[in-house]
CSV table of C-alpha atoms in Angstrom, one decimal:
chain,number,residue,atom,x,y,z
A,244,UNK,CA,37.6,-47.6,-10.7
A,245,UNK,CA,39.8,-45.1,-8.3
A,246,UNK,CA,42.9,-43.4,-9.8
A,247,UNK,CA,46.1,-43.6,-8.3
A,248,UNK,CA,46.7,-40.6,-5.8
A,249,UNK,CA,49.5,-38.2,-6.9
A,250,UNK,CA,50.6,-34.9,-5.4
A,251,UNK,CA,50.0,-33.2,-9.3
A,252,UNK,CA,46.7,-34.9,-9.5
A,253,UNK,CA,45.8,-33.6,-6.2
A,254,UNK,CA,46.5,-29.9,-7.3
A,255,UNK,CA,44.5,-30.0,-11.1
A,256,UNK,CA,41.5,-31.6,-9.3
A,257,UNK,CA,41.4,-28.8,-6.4
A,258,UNK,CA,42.0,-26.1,-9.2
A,259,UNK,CA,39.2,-27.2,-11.2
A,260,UNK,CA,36.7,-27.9,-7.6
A,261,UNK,CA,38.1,-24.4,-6.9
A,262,UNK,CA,36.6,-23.1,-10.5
A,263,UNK,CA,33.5,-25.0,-9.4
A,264,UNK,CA,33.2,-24.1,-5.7
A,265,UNK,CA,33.5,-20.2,-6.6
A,266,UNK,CA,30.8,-20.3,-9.4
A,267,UNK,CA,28.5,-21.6,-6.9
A,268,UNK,CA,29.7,-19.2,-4.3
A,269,UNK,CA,29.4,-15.9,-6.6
A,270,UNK,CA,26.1,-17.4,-7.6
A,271,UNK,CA,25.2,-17.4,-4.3
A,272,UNK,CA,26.3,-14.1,-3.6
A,273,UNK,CA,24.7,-12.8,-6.6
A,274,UNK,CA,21.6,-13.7,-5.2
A,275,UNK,CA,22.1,-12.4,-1.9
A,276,UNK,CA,22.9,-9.0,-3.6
A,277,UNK,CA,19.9,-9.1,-5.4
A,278,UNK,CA,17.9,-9.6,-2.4
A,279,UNK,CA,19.5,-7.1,-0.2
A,280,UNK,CA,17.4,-4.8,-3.1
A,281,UNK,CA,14.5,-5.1,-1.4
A,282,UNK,CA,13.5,-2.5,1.3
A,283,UNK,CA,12.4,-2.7,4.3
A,284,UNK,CA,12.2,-4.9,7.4
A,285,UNK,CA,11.2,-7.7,4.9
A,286,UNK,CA,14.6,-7.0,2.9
A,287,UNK,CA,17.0,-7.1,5.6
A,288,UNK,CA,15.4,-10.7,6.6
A,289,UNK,CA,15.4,-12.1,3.3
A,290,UNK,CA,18.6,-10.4,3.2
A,291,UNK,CA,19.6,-12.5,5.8
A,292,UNK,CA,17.8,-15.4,4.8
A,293,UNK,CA,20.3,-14.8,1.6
A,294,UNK,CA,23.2,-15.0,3.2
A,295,UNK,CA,22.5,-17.7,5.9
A,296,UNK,CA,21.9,-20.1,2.7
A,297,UNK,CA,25.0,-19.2,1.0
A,298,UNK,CA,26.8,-20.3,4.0
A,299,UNK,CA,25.1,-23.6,3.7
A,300,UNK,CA,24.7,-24.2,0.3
A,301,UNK,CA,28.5,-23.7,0.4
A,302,UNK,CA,29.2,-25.7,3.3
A,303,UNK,CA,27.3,-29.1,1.9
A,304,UNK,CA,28.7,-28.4,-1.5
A,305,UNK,CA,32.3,-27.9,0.0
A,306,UNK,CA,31.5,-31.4,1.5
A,307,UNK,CA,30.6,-32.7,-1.4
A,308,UNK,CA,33.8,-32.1,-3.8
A,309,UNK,CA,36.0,-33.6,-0.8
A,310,UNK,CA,33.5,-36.7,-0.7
A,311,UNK,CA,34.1,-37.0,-4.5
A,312,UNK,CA,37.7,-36.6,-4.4
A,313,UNK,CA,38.1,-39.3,-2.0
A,314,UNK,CA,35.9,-41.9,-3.8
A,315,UNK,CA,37.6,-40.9,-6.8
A,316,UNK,CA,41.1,-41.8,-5.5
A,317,UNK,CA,43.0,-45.1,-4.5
A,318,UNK,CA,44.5,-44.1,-0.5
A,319,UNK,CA,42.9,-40.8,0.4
A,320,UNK,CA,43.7,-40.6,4.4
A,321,UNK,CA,42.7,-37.6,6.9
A,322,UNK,CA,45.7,-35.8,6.1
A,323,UNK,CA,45.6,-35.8,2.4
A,324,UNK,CA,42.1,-35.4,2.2
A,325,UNK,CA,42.6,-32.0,4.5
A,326,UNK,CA,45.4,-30.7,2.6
A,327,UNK,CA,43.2,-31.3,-0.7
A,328,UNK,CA,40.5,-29.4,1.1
A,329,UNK,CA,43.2,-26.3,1.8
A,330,UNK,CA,44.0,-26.8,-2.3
A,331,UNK,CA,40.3,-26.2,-2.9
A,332,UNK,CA,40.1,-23.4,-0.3
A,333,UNK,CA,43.0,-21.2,-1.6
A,334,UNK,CA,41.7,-21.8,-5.3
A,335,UNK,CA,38.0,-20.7,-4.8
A,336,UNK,CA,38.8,-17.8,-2.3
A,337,UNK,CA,41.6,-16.6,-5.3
A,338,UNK,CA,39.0,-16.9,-7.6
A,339,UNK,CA,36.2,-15.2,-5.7
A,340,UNK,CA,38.4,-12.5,-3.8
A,341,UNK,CA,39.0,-11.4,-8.0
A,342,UNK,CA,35.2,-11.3,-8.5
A,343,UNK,CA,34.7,-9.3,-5.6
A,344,UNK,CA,37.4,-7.0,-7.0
A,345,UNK,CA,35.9,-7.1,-10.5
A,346,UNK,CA,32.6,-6.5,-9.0
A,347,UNK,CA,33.4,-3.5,-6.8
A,348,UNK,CA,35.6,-1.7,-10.3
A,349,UNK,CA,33.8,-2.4,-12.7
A,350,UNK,CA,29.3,-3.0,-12.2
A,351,UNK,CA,29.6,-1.0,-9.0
A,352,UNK,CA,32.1,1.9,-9.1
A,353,UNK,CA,30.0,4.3,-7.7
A,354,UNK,CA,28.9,2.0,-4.1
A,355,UNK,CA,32.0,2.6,-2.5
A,356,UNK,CA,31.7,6.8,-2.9
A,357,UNK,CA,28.4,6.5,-1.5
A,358,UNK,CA,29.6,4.4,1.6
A,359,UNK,CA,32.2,6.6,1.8
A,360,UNK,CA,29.7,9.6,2.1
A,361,UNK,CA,27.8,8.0,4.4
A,362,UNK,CA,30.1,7.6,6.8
A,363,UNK,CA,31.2,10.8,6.3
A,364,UNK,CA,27.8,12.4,6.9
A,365,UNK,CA,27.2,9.7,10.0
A,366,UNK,CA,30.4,10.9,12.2
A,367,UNK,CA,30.7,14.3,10.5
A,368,UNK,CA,30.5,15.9,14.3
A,369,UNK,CA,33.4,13.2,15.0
A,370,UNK,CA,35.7,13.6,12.2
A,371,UNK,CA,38.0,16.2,11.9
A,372,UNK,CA,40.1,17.4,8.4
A,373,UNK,CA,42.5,14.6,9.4
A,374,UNK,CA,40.6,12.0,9.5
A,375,UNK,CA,38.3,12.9,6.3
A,376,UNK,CA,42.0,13.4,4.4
A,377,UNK,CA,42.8,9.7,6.1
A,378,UNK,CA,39.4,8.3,4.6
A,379,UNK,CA,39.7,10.5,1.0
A,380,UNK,CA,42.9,8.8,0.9
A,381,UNK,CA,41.8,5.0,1.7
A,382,UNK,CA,39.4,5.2,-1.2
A,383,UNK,CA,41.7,4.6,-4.0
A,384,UNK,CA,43.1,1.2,-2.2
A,385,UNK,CA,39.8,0.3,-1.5
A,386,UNK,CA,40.6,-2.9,-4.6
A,387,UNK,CA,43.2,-4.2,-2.6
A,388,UNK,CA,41.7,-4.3,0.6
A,389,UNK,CA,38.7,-5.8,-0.7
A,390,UNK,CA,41.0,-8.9,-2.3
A,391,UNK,CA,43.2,-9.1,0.6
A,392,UNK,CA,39.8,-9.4,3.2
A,393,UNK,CA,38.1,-11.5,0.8
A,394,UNK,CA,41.0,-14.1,0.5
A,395,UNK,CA,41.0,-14.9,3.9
A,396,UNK,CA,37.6,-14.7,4.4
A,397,UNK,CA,37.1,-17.4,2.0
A,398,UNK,CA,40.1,-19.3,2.8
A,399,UNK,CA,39.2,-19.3,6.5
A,400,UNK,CA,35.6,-20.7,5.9
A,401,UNK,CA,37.5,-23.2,3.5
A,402,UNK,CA,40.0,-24.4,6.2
A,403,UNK,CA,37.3,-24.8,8.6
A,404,UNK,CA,35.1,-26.8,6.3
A,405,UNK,CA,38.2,-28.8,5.1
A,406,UNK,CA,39.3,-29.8,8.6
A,407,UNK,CA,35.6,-30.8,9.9
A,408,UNK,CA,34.7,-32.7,6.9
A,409,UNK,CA,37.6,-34.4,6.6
A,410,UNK,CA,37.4,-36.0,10.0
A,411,UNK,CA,33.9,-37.4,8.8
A,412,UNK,CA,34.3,-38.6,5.1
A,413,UNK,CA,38.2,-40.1,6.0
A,414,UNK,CA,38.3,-40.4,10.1
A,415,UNK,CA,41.9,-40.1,11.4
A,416,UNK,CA,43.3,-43.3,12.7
A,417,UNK,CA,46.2,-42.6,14.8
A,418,UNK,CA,47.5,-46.5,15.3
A,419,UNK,CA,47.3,-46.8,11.1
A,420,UNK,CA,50.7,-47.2,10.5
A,421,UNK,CA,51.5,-49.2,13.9
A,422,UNK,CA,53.4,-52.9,13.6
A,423,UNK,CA,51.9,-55.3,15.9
A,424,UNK,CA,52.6,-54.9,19.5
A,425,UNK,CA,55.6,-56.4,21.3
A,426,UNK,CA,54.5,-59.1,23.9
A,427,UNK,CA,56.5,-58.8,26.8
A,428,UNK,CA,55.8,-61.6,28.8
């Protein structure tokens, strides 16, 4: 039996497919960190390998929560089925955009010093004491930036998905709310 849509049911049941939808997606990332471990040609292809099936494993589970939603609800049209699919978006990206940030502070402090002395041993016949001050200086930020990129990066995979699969699971029907035409004759 479908529930009656409301605006507030619309929002619990995107926060808790968000909770969902960014468990699979650190899981996935998880894995594709654990895999960028191994060295080598090998490692950067099942590296890649990684990555590439996070995209899809996120895509067709993405698909599936919107499917669910709009079996599990009495008049989900294109539209609201979108703007549900934005609801999930923002949620999981919140969610994983804090992981990321979690991540970077707390299991792997250290990684961004030794990015940062990479790049500073890469370009050292570039740089000048202004621009190693400029990157010394970015490093304590370095949280924020990784939220703020991760956000949209998430949300702007999310709003793709959510606008393509929408169109499939509820098409858009343009003459829906149309009266019957006037015959002039």
């Amino acid at each position: 039996m479908k529930k009656e849509f409301t605006s507030g049911e619309s929002w619990n049941s995107a926060a808790l497919a968000g909770l969902v939808m960014a468990a699979v997606t650190i899981a996935a990332e998880l894995i594709g960190t654990l895999t960028g471990k191994i060295p080598g040609f090998l490692g950067g292809a099942v590296h890649f390998l990684a990555w590439a099936g996070k995209l899809v494993l996120c895509a067709v589970f993405f698909r599936y929560l919107m499917k669910r939603f709009h079996t599990s609800f009495e008049g989900i049209d294109y539209p609201r089925l979108q703007r549900y699919g934005m609801k999930l978006a923002l949620f999981s990206s919140i969610i994983v955009a804090a992981w990321a940030v979690v991540n970077f502070m707390v299991f792997s402090p250290g990684s961004m010093e030794e990015i940062m002395a990479t790049v500073k041993e890469s370009y050292a016949s570039m740089m000048d004491s202004n621009s190693e001050a400029a990157l010394e200086r970015m490093l304590p930020k370095m949280p924020y930036y990784i939220a703020v990129g991760s956000v949209i990066y998430c949300f702007l995979w999310g709003w793709l998905y959510s606008t393509l699969f929408a169109r499939n699971i509820a098409p858009n029907d343009p003459f829906s709310g149309m009266e019957e035409p006037i015959d002039n004759q």
